[in-house]
Amino acid sequence: MSRQLLAMAFAPLLGLFILGIGNGFLATLITVRLDAAGESATVIGIVSSAYFIGLALGALFNDRLLLRIGHIRAYGSFASLVAVTVLLQGLFFDPWAWFALRLIGGWATVGVYLVIESWLLTAGEQKVRGRLLALYMISLYAAGVIGQLLLGVTNAMGGTAPFMVIGMLASLSVLPMAMIPRVTPLIEHAEPLPPYRLIMLTPTGVLGSLGSGMVVAAAYTLLPLYLQRIGMSVNQVGQMMALVVLGAMLLQYPIGRWSDRHDRQMVLIGISGFCVLVSAAILWLPLSTPLLAVLLFLLGGGVFAFYPVAVSHAADRAPAGALVRMSQGLLLINSIGATLSPLMISPVMTAVGDAGLFWAFGGLSLFFLLFFAWRRSVRPAPMPVAPFTATTPMTAAGAELVVTEELVQGALEHEHLEDLSDAVPNVDVAEPVVGPPAEEETRIAYYDDVEQLGTRK
């Protein structure tokens, strides 16, 4: 990667890293504080959902604000608002006031991510997006791991200390952005594909994105509740949550490489089955702390891999002209899943006990497994058009980062294999690159066909 590219990306990535350290343990902190105050799992789920509601609203509307006031001023405004909402939570305790503050904080946080992701999007040409996205993910996950490890340290400093530290980090994250040249990247209002179009285009991608939002949100907001209620200290909760994030960071890439060499639907089936087994192990095995740590590390790798594999599967079918809108639409579906998850799973924990979290994890994963298996029997996965791209975008701009030069070229080469005009009517289909198929071979080439051809040879 060139020195010039690194220079352009350094400031937003440093801002992201500083903010992400505080944001990395804020959800865990709020969960453990609400539980320590005697609030039920249902109340904790409601308060937790507010953050994801704010994220979804910000993802839909914050780009309009950027168009009006510019990136650097918008970043300063959003980061300051994050700091204010966190500091207010440290000043007084009231679950319903915290609900409002978390909603505002979620809206402001996604505004910060929008500035960073759109800046990265314009920092280099399409051919370097993959490398920029890798740097983005390293910054995001590394900050998350460090943040979780800081939970116990800051909590030992006093009741308000963690909120003060998070507020200071949010304010400090403005400095790198304030020192970059006054050049504002261009940004257009996002127009994601609507859900019914996405379902026509890629039912597997839609359910994978929805399911990913549900399990990841539950892991961030309700897993700390489970850990604290089985007797772990705040410091131990932070360490366990750091292992979950570390598992997500380290296992996503090998899972992605696996999906490049095999049917992506089979990979989704495998991830679902793996999450069922890990959930069952946590429910039924006599757990020591080291064994639980290993299982949570593996669970993090599994649940965080759902979304990027589902998006990669969806991209294997989408026309080149619809890739950006498809990615943005799947991100919206993911946000909906994250919003619903705490509201749906926390009552299960209230009704059947703290282990209800893993009954919910296991039940959801089993449902995904059965759905993906059914979809594969109806319509096997097409050949991958481009290598897997690990991603955890937060905004429409970040979703566009996923659309690399390799992905666009692969989509152009495969557009002639299937008519998707009903699913994506407003996208022009590119001229065939490798020629139209013969009349007797009008359907797309699938993994099953490739395997049969290899057997015949």
GROMACS .gro file of C-alpha atoms in nm:
model
  457
    1MET     CA    1   0.000   0.000   0.000
    2SER     CA    2   0.139   0.340  -0.097
    3ARG     CA    3   0.254   0.595   0.160
    4GLN     CA    4   0.010   0.848   0.015
    5LEU     CA    5  -0.284   0.611   0.063
    6LEU     CA    6  -0.182   0.543   0.421
    7ALA     CA    7  -0.154   0.915   0.486
    8MET     CA    8  -0.509   0.974   0.358
    9ALA     CA    9  -0.652   0.685   0.558
   10PHE     CA   10  -0.452   0.737   0.879
   11ALA     CA   11  -0.658   1.019   1.031
   12PRO     CA   12  -1.003   0.860   0.997
   13LEU     CA   13  -0.871   0.520   1.107
   14LEU     CA   14  -0.702   0.672   1.413
   15GLY     CA   15  -1.024   0.853   1.500
   16LEU     CA   16  -1.215   0.527   1.460
   17PHE     CA   17  -0.966   0.343   1.682
   18ILE     CA   18  -0.984   0.598   1.964
   19LEU     CA   19  -1.363   0.615   1.958
   20GLY     CA   20  -1.390   0.237   1.917
   21ILE     CA   21  -1.199   0.168   2.239
   22GLY     CA   22  -1.469   0.342   2.440
   23ASN     CA   23  -1.757   0.222   2.228
   24GLY     CA   24  -1.617  -0.131   2.250
   25PHE     CA   25  -1.712  -0.175   2.614
   26LEU     CA   26  -2.001   0.072   2.650
   27ALA     CA   27  -2.271  -0.186   2.572
   28THR     CA   28  -2.116  -0.431   2.818
   29LEU     CA   29  -2.089  -0.160   3.084
   30ILE     CA   30  -2.454  -0.061   3.047
   31THR     CA   31  -2.569  -0.422   3.070
   32VAL     CA   32  -2.371  -0.500   3.386
   33ARG     CA   33  -2.475  -0.172   3.553
   34LEU     CA   34  -2.845  -0.233   3.482
   35ASP     CA   35  -2.816  -0.587   3.613
   36ALA     CA   36  -2.631  -0.472   3.926
   37ALA     CA   37  -2.918  -0.228   3.988
   38GLY     CA   38  -3.165  -0.519   3.985
   39GLU     CA   39  -3.329  -0.456   3.648
   40SER     CA   40  -3.484  -0.755   3.468
   41ALA     CA   41  -3.349  -0.904   3.148
   42THR     CA   42  -3.650  -0.761   2.964
   43VAL     CA   43  -3.571  -0.405   3.075
   44ILE     CA   44  -3.206  -0.455   2.984
   45GLY     CA   45  -3.313  -0.579   2.641
   46ILE     CA   46  -3.535  -0.275   2.586
   47VAL     CA   47  -3.259  -0.030   2.683
   48SER     CA   48  -3.009  -0.219   2.467
   49SER     CA   49  -3.238  -0.211   2.165
   50ALA     CA   50  -3.243   0.170   2.176
   51TYR     CA   51  -2.883   0.185   2.055
   52PHE     CA   52  -2.961  -0.027   1.751
   53ILE     CA   53  -3.274   0.176   1.676
   54GLY     CA   54  -3.051   0.483   1.673
   55LEU     CA   55  -2.803   0.308   1.444
   56ALA     CA   56  -3.078   0.219   1.198
   57LEU     CA   57  -3.225   0.570   1.195
   58GLY     CA   58  -2.883   0.727   1.151
   59ALA     CA   59  -2.795   0.492   0.867
   60LEU     CA   60  -3.108   0.609   0.685
   61PHE     CA   61  -3.088   0.985   0.741
   62ASN     CA   62  -2.742   1.102   0.853
   63ASP     CA   63  -2.606   1.132   0.499
   64ARG     CA   64  -2.840   1.428   0.444
   65LEU     CA   65  -2.672   1.611   0.732
   66LEU     CA   66  -2.329   1.544   0.588
   67LEU     CA   67  -2.437   1.698   0.260
   68ARG     CA   68  -2.538   2.016   0.445
   69ILE     CA   69  -2.250   2.078   0.686
   70GLY     CA   70  -1.954   1.875   0.557
   71HIS     CA   71  -1.758   1.583   0.694
   72ILE     CA   72  -1.524   1.740   0.949
   73ARG     CA   73  -1.789   1.954   1.118
   74ALA     CA   74  -2.029   1.660   1.114
   75TYR     CA   75  -1.768   1.435   1.277
   76GLY     CA   76  -1.706   1.690   1.553
   77SER     CA   77  -2.079   1.728   1.613
   78PHE     CA   78  -2.150   1.355   1.624
   79ALA     CA   79  -1.849   1.269   1.843
   80SER     CA   80  -1.938   1.548   2.088
   81LEU     CA   81  -2.293   1.418   2.107
   82VAL     CA   82  -2.163   1.066   2.180
   83ALA     CA   83  -1.952   1.209   2.462
   84VAL     CA   84  -2.243   1.405   2.610
   85THR     CA   85  -2.484   1.110   2.610
   86VAL     CA   86  -2.226   0.883   2.777
   87LEU     CA   87  -2.136   1.141   3.043
   88LEU     CA   88  -2.504   1.197   3.122
   89GLN     CA   89  -2.543   0.824   3.180
   90GLY     CA   90  -2.262   0.846   3.432
   91LEU     CA   91  -2.426   1.137   3.616
   92PHE     CA   92  -2.757   0.968   3.698
   93PHE     CA   93  -2.930   0.634   3.673
   94ASP     CA   94  -3.274   0.584   3.523
   95PRO     CA   95  -3.345   0.303   3.274
   96TRP     CA   96  -3.589   0.502   3.064
   97ALA     CA   97  -3.363   0.806   3.050
   98TRP     CA   98  -3.083   0.569   2.950
   99PHE     CA   99  -3.311   0.436   2.674
  100ALA     CA  100  -3.339   0.788   2.528
  101LEU     CA  101  -2.966   0.854   2.569
  102ARG     CA  102  -2.873   0.523   2.405
  103LEU     CA  103  -3.101   0.600   2.112
  104ILE     CA  104  -2.939   0.942   2.063
  105GLY     CA  105  -2.596   0.786   2.114
  106GLY     CA  106  -2.663   0.521   1.850
  107TRP     CA  107  -2.776   0.787   1.604
  108ALA     CA  108  -2.462   0.993   1.671
  109THR     CA  109  -2.228   0.691   1.660
  110VAL     CA  110  -2.343   0.584   1.316
  111GLY     CA  111  -2.286   0.944   1.205
  112VAL     CA  112  -1.922   0.909   1.311
  113TYR     CA  113  -1.894   0.582   1.118
  114LEU     CA  114  -2.053   0.743   0.812
  115VAL     CA  115  -1.787   1.016   0.807
  116ILE     CA  116  -1.505   0.762   0.846
  117GLU     CA  117  -1.637   0.511   0.594
  118SER     CA  118  -1.719   0.771   0.329
  119TRP     CA  119  -1.373   0.926   0.373
  120LEU     CA  120  -1.210   0.587   0.326
  121LEU     CA  121  -1.430   0.527   0.022
  122THR     CA  122  -1.282   0.830  -0.150
  123ALA     CA  123  -0.927   0.783  -0.016
  124GLY     CA  124  -0.828   0.556  -0.302
  125GLU     CA  125  -0.941   0.395  -0.624
  126GLN     CA  126  -1.172   0.094  -0.632
  127LYS     CA  127  -0.877  -0.143  -0.675
  128VAL     CA  128  -0.743  -0.061  -0.325
  129ARG     CA  129  -1.076  -0.087  -0.142
  130GLY     CA  130  -0.995  -0.435  -0.021
  131ARG     CA  131  -0.681  -0.311   0.155
  132LEU     CA  132  -0.861  -0.011   0.302
  133LEU     CA  133  -1.136  -0.239   0.428
  134ALA     CA  134  -0.875  -0.466   0.589
  135LEU     CA  135  -0.724  -0.170   0.774
  136TYR     CA  136  -1.072  -0.058   0.878
  137MET     CA  137  -1.154  -0.401   1.021
  138ILE     CA  138  -0.824  -0.430   1.206
  139SER     CA  139  -0.882  -0.088   1.367
  140LEU     CA  140  -1.243  -0.170   1.458
  141TYR     CA  141  -1.180  -0.514   1.607
  142ALA     CA  142  -0.856  -0.421   1.782
  143ALA     CA  143  -1.031  -0.128   1.948
  144GLY     CA  144  -1.314  -0.360   2.051
  145VAL     CA  145  -1.078  -0.609   2.215
  146ILE     CA  146  -0.885  -0.335   2.401
  147GLY     CA  147  -1.208  -0.170   2.509
  148GLN     CA  148  -1.348  -0.488   2.662
  149LEU     CA  149  -1.023  -0.544   2.851
  150LEU     CA  150  -1.044  -0.189   2.990
  151LEU     CA  151  -1.388  -0.254   3.139
  152GLY     CA  152  -1.255  -0.405   3.460
  153VAL     CA  153  -0.975  -0.150   3.492
  154THR     CA  154  -1.203   0.153   3.462
  155ASN     CA  155  -1.478  -0.001   3.674
  156ALA     CA  156  -1.232  -0.042   3.963
  157MET     CA  157  -1.164   0.333   3.949
  158GLY     CA  158  -1.515   0.425   4.063
  159GLY     CA  159  -1.879   0.426   3.956
  160THR     CA  160  -1.854   0.715   3.709
  161ALA     CA  161  -1.500   0.651   3.588
  162PRO     CA  162  -1.590   0.421   3.293
  163PHE     CA  163  -1.837   0.677   3.157
  164MET     CA  164  -1.578   0.955   3.196
  165VAL     CA  165  -1.316   0.751   3.009
  166ILE     CA  166  -1.556   0.674   2.722
  167GLY     CA  167  -1.659   1.040   2.701
  168MET     CA  168  -1.296   1.153   2.691
  169LEU     CA  169  -1.211   0.902   2.419
  170ALA     CA  170  -1.506   1.020   2.209
  171SER     CA  171  -1.383   1.379   2.242
  172LEU     CA  172  -1.021   1.288   2.167
  173SER     CA  173  -1.126   1.106   1.848
  174VAL     CA  174  -1.205   1.447   1.696
  175LEU     CA  175  -0.838   1.555   1.696
  176PRO     CA  176  -0.711   1.338   1.406
  177MET     CA  177  -1.003   1.444   1.187
  178ALA     CA  178  -0.958   1.811   1.278
  179MET     CA  179  -0.598   1.809   1.156
  180ILE     CA  180  -0.658   1.669   0.807
  181PRO     CA  181  -0.681   1.900   0.502
  182ARG     CA  182  -1.017   2.064   0.444
  183VAL     CA  183  -1.119   1.840   0.159
  184THR     CA  184  -1.471   1.704   0.179
  185PRO     CA  185  -1.541   1.375   0.001
  186LEU     CA  186  -1.842   1.371  -0.225
  187ILE     CA  187  -2.133   1.162  -0.102
  188GLU     CA  188  -2.467   1.084  -0.256
  189HIS     CA  189  -2.785   0.984  -0.075
  190ALA     CA  190  -2.803   0.607  -0.046
  191GLU     CA  191  -3.085   0.422  -0.223
  192PRO     CA  192  -3.066   0.063  -0.098
  193LEU     CA  193  -3.267  -0.207  -0.267
  194PRO     CA  194  -3.598  -0.248  -0.084
  195PRO     CA  195  -3.650  -0.569   0.117
  196TYR     CA  196  -3.893  -0.728  -0.128
  197ARG     CA  197  -3.643  -0.684  -0.414
  198LEU     CA  198  -3.368  -0.834  -0.198
  199ILE     CA  199  -3.586  -1.134  -0.117
  200MET     CA  200  -3.645  -1.191  -0.489
  201LEU     CA  201  -3.274  -1.158  -0.558
  202THR     CA  202  -3.123  -1.350  -0.266
  203PRO     CA  203  -3.346  -1.506   0.006
  204THR     CA  204  -3.038  -1.670   0.162
  205GLY     CA  205  -2.854  -1.338   0.176
  206VAL     CA  206  -3.152  -1.167   0.337
  207LEU     CA  207  -3.199  -1.426   0.612
  208GLY     CA  208  -2.824  -1.449   0.670
  209SER     CA  209  -2.804  -1.071   0.716
  210LEU     CA  210  -3.112  -1.059   0.939
  211GLY     CA  211  -2.988  -1.351   1.148
  212SER     CA  212  -2.642  -1.200   1.180
  213GLY     CA  213  -2.787  -0.878   1.320
  214MET     CA  214  -2.989  -1.077   1.574
  215VAL     CA  215  -2.709  -1.296   1.708
  216VAL     CA  216  -2.438  -1.027   1.707
  217ALA     CA  217  -2.661  -0.777   1.892
  218ALA     CA  218  -2.748  -1.043   2.150
  219ALA     CA  219  -2.380  -1.125   2.193
  220TYR     CA  220  -2.291  -0.761   2.260
  221THR     CA  221  -2.583  -0.676   2.490
  222LEU     CA  222  -2.711  -0.994   2.660
  223LEU     CA  223  -2.404  -1.215   2.684
  224PRO     CA  224  -2.252  -0.983   2.952
  225LEU     CA  225  -2.574  -1.028   3.149
  226TYR     CA  226  -2.540  -1.407   3.136
  227LEU     CA  227  -2.173  -1.391   3.238
  228GLN     CA  228  -2.238  -1.164   3.535
  229ARG     CA  229  -2.529  -1.374   3.656
  230ILE     CA  230  -2.325  -1.695   3.659
  231GLY     CA  231  -2.095  -1.526   3.910
  232MET     CA  232  -1.822  -1.357   3.708
  233SER     CA  233  -1.674  -1.027   3.815
  234VAL     CA  234  -1.689  -0.720   3.593
  235ASN     CA  235  -1.323  -0.773   3.506
  236GLN     CA  236  -1.389  -1.133   3.402
  237VAL     CA  237  -1.693  -1.028   3.198
  238GLY     CA  238  -1.473  -0.785   3.006
  239GLN     CA  239  -1.211  -1.052   2.944
  240MET     CA  240  -1.471  -1.300   2.815
  241MET     CA  241  -1.623  -1.038   2.587
  242ALA     CA  242  -1.276  -0.954   2.457
  243LEU     CA  243  -1.236  -1.321   2.361
  244VAL     CA  244  -1.565  -1.308   2.170
  245VAL     CA  245  -1.446  -1.007   1.968
  246LEU     CA  246  -1.104  -1.166   1.920
  247GLY     CA  247  -1.270  -1.482   1.785
  248ALA     CA  248  -1.465  -1.268   1.541
  249MET     CA  249  -1.147  -1.099   1.426
  250LEU     CA  250  -0.929  -1.408   1.388
  251LEU     CA  251  -1.176  -1.665   1.252
  252GLN     CA  252  -1.360  -1.455   0.995
  253TYR     CA  253  -1.076  -1.471   0.742
  254PRO     CA  254  -1.028  -1.854   0.740
  255ILE     CA  255  -1.405  -1.900   0.720
  256GLY     CA  256  -1.407  -1.663   0.424
  257ARG     CA  257  -1.131  -1.852   0.248
  258TRP     CA  258  -1.331  -2.171   0.304
  259SER     CA  259  -1.631  -2.006   0.137
  260ASP     CA  260  -1.414  -1.920  -0.166
  261ARG     CA  261  -1.333  -2.288  -0.223
  262HIS     CA  262  -1.675  -2.434  -0.147
  263ASP     CA  263  -2.044  -2.370  -0.194
  264ARG     CA  264  -2.122  -2.059   0.014
  265GLN     CA  265  -2.463  -2.201   0.109
  266MET     CA  266  -2.284  -2.504   0.253
  267VAL     CA  267  -2.059  -2.269   0.448
  268LEU     CA  268  -2.365  -2.093   0.594
  269ILE     CA  269  -2.510  -2.434   0.683
  270GLY     CA  270  -2.179  -2.526   0.846
  271ILE     CA  271  -2.164  -2.202   1.047
  272SER     CA  272  -2.524  -2.254   1.164
  273GLY     CA  273  -2.456  -2.612   1.270
  274PHE     CA  274  -2.137  -2.504   1.446
  275CYS     CA  275  -2.329  -2.238   1.646
  276VAL     CA  276  -2.590  -2.499   1.742
  277LEU     CA  277  -2.314  -2.727   1.875
  278VAL     CA  278  -2.138  -2.449   2.069
  279SER     CA  279  -2.468  -2.334   2.223
  280ALA     CA  280  -2.551  -2.694   2.322
  281ALA     CA  281  -2.205  -2.736   2.476
  282ILE     CA  282  -2.248  -2.423   2.690
  283LEU     CA  283  -2.594  -2.542   2.801
  284TRP     CA  284  -2.509  -2.904   2.884
  285LEU     CA  285  -2.139  -2.942   2.958
  286PRO     CA  286  -1.996  -2.885   3.307
  287LEU     CA  287  -1.817  -2.560   3.234
  288SER     CA  288  -1.487  -2.449   3.379
  289THR     CA  289  -1.369  -2.094   3.312
  290PRO     CA  290  -1.107  -2.203   3.052
  291LEU     CA  291  -1.361  -2.420   2.865
  292LEU     CA  292  -1.617  -2.139   2.862
  293ALA     CA  293  -1.349  -1.903   2.730
  294VAL     CA  294  -1.271  -2.140   2.442
  295LEU     CA  295  -1.640  -2.187   2.358
  296LEU     CA  296  -1.706  -1.813   2.359
  297PHE     CA  297  -1.403  -1.754   2.135
  298LEU     CA  298  -1.545  -2.008   1.888
  299LEU     CA  299  -1.896  -1.866   1.919
  300GLY     CA  300  -1.765  -1.517   1.835
  301GLY     CA  301  -1.599  -1.653   1.523
  302GLY     CA  302  -1.922  -1.823   1.418
  303VAL     CA  303  -2.182  -1.553   1.477
  304PHE     CA  304  -1.972  -1.269   1.335
  305ALA     CA  305  -1.905  -1.468   1.015
  306PHE     CA  306  -2.274  -1.494   0.922
  307TYR     CA  307  -2.300  -1.148   0.770
  308PRO     CA  308  -1.991  -1.134   0.544
  309VAL     CA  309  -2.055  -1.485   0.407
  310ALA     CA  310  -2.422  -1.400   0.343
  311VAL     CA  311  -2.322  -1.078   0.161
  312SER     CA  312  -2.062  -1.267  -0.044
  313HIS     CA  313  -2.325  -1.524  -0.139
  314ALA     CA  314  -2.566  -1.248  -0.242
  315ALA     CA  315  -2.295  -1.079  -0.450
  316ASP     CA  316  -2.243  -1.401  -0.645
  317ARG     CA  317  -2.584  -1.345  -0.808
  318ALA     CA  318  -2.627  -0.968  -0.822
  319PRO     CA  319  -2.570  -0.769  -1.143
  320ALA     CA  320  -2.271  -0.538  -1.131
  321GLY     CA  321  -2.493  -0.230  -1.139
  322ALA     CA  322  -2.688  -0.347  -0.834
  323LEU     CA  323  -2.396  -0.446  -0.609
  324VAL     CA  324  -2.382  -0.121  -0.411
  325ARG     CA  325  -2.759  -0.094  -0.362
  326MET     CA  326  -2.776  -0.463  -0.271
  327SER     CA  327  -2.501  -0.425  -0.008
  328GLN     CA  328  -2.676  -0.120   0.135
  329GLY     CA  329  -3.007  -0.305   0.148
  330LEU     CA  330  -2.856  -0.605   0.327
  331LEU     CA  331  -2.697  -0.367   0.579
  332LEU     CA  332  -3.043  -0.224   0.651
  333ILE     CA  333  -3.180  -0.577   0.699
  334ASN     CA  334  -2.891  -0.647   0.936
  335SER     CA  335  -2.979  -0.334   1.136
  336ILE     CA  336  -3.341  -0.447   1.165
  337GLY     CA  337  -3.227  -0.782   1.304
  338ALA     CA  338  -3.003  -0.608   1.558
  339THR     CA  339  -3.292  -0.387   1.670
  340LEU     CA  340  -3.531  -0.679   1.720
  341SER     CA  341  -3.287  -0.914   1.892
  342PRO     CA  342  -3.268  -0.774   2.248
  343LEU     CA  343  -3.645  -0.722   2.249
  344MET     CA  344  -3.706  -1.085   2.146
  345ILE     CA  345  -3.437  -1.271   2.341
  346SER     CA  346  -3.444  -1.086   2.675
  347PRO     CA  347  -3.802  -1.206   2.755
  348VAL     CA  348  -3.680  -1.562   2.693
  349MET     CA  349  -3.410  -1.507   2.955
  350THR     CA  350  -3.670  -1.367   3.194
  351ALA     CA  351  -3.901  -1.665   3.138
  352VAL     CA  352  -3.659  -1.962   3.142
  353GLY     CA  353  -3.353  -1.821   3.316
  354ASP     CA  354  -3.017  -1.686   3.208
  355ALA     CA  355  -2.946  -1.998   3.000
  356GLY     CA  356  -3.234  -1.882   2.778
  357LEU     CA  357  -2.974  -1.679   2.588
  358PHE     CA  358  -2.812  -1.996   2.456
  359TRP     CA  359  -3.146  -2.168   2.401
  360ALA     CA  360  -3.227  -1.868   2.180
  361PHE     CA  361  -2.885  -1.883   2.009
  362GLY     CA  362  -2.923  -2.255   1.946
  363GLY     CA  363  -3.284  -2.227   1.827
  364LEU     CA  364  -3.207  -1.942   1.587
  365SER     CA  365  -2.901  -2.122   1.451
  366LEU     CA  366  -3.103  -2.442   1.398
  367PHE     CA  367  -3.368  -2.244   1.210
  368PHE     CA  368  -3.099  -2.087   0.989
  369LEU     CA  369  -2.950  -2.430   0.922
  370LEU     CA  370  -3.283  -2.572   0.810
  371PHE     CA  371  -3.362  -2.268   0.593
  372PHE     CA  372  -3.022  -2.265   0.422
  373ALA     CA  373  -3.045  -2.640   0.362
  374TRP     CA  374  -3.391  -2.598   0.208
  375ARG     CA  375  -3.272  -2.312  -0.014
  376ARG     CA  376  -2.978  -2.521  -0.131
  377SER     CA  377  -3.214  -2.805  -0.226
  378VAL     CA  378  -3.428  -2.558  -0.423
  379ARG     CA  379  -3.147  -2.350  -0.572
  380PRO     CA  380  -2.783  -2.445  -0.511
  381ALA     CA  381  -2.531  -2.164  -0.479
  382PRO     CA  382  -2.364  -2.023  -0.790
  383MET     CA  383  -1.989  -2.021  -0.831
  384PRO     CA  384  -1.817  -1.734  -0.639
  385VAL     CA  385  -1.758  -1.438  -0.869
  386ALA     CA  386  -1.485  -1.286  -0.649
  387PRO     CA  387  -1.287  -1.369  -0.335
  388PHE     CA  388  -1.456  -1.333   0.004
  389THR     CA  389  -1.429  -0.989   0.164
  390ALA     CA  390  -1.441  -0.977   0.543
  391THR     CA  391  -1.652  -0.680   0.646
  392THR     CA  392  -1.841  -0.521   0.932
  393PRO     CA  393  -1.976  -0.200   0.775
  394MET     CA  394  -2.196   0.033   0.979
  395THR     CA  395  -2.329   0.265   0.705
  396ALA     CA  396  -2.422   0.277   0.339
  397ALA     CA  397  -2.078   0.415   0.258
  398GLY     CA  398  -1.917   0.119   0.432
  399ALA     CA  399  -2.138  -0.117   0.237
  400GLU     CA  400  -2.001   0.035  -0.082
  401LEU     CA  401  -1.646  -0.037   0.038
  402VAL     CA  402  -1.729  -0.406  -0.003
  403VAL     CA  403  -1.778  -0.356  -0.379
  404THR     CA  404  -1.421  -0.411  -0.490
  405GLU     CA  405  -1.285  -0.405  -0.844
  406GLU     CA  406  -1.265  -0.787  -0.847
  407LEU     CA  407  -1.628  -0.816  -0.743
  408VAL     CA  408  -1.751  -0.578  -1.012
  409GLN     CA  409  -1.547  -0.755  -1.281
  410GLY     CA  410  -1.673  -1.095  -1.168
  411ALA     CA  411  -2.033  -0.977  -1.169
  412LEU     CA  412  -1.994  -0.836  -1.521
  413GLU     CA  413  -1.861  -1.168  -1.643
  414HIS     CA  414  -2.155  -1.361  -1.497
  415GLU     CA  415  -2.446  -1.128  -1.578
  416HIS     CA  416  -2.538  -1.314  -1.897
  417LEU     CA  417  -2.602  -1.638  -1.705
  418GLU     CA  418  -2.932  -1.532  -1.555
  419ASP     CA  419  -3.204  -1.274  -1.621
  420LEU     CA  420  -3.257  -1.077  -1.300
  421SER     CA  421  -3.462  -0.795  -1.448
  422ASP     CA  422  -3.763  -0.887  -1.232
  423ALA     CA  423  -3.562  -0.866  -0.910
  424VAL     CA  424  -3.360  -0.556  -1.010
  425PRO     CA  425  -3.564  -0.382  -1.281
  426ASN     CA  426  -3.385  -0.047  -1.281
  427VAL     CA  427  -3.033  -0.178  -1.340
  428ASP     CA  428  -2.894  -0.208  -1.689
  429VAL     CA  429  -2.750  -0.552  -1.758
  430ALA     CA  430  -2.400  -0.532  -1.906
  431GLU     CA  431  -2.321  -0.686  -2.243
  432PRO     CA  432  -2.202  -1.047  -2.215
  433VAL     CA  433  -1.828  -1.077  -2.169
  434VAL     CA  434  -1.792  -1.445  -2.245
  435GLY     CA  435  -2.089  -1.482  -2.478
  436PRO     CA  436  -2.449  -1.595  -2.424
  437PRO     CA  437  -2.517  -1.954  -2.314
  438ALA     CA  438  -2.657  -2.210  -2.553
  439GLU     CA  439  -3.036  -2.247  -2.554
  440GLU     CA  440  -3.021  -2.584  -2.380
  441GLU     CA  441  -2.802  -2.434  -2.102
  442THR     CA  442  -3.010  -2.136  -1.996
  443ARG     CA  443  -2.972  -2.190  -1.622
  444ILE     CA  444  -2.679  -2.069  -1.415
  445ALA     CA  445  -2.382  -2.297  -1.343
  446TYR     CA  446  -2.399  -2.429  -0.987
  447TYR     CA  447  -2.164  -2.621  -0.764
  448ASP     CA  448  -2.359  -2.942  -0.816
  449ASP     CA  449  -2.308  -2.912  -1.192
  450VAL     CA  450  -1.935  -2.851  -1.149
  451GLU     CA  451  -1.900  -3.154  -0.923
  452GLN     CA  452  -2.087  -3.373  -1.174
  453LEU     CA  453  -1.864  -3.255  -1.457
  454GLY     CA  454  -1.557  -3.335  -1.251
  455THR     CA  455  -1.693  -3.686  -1.182
  456ARG     CA  456  -1.760  -3.750  -1.551
  457LYS     CA  457  -1.403  -3.653  -1.638
   0.00000   0.00000   0.00000
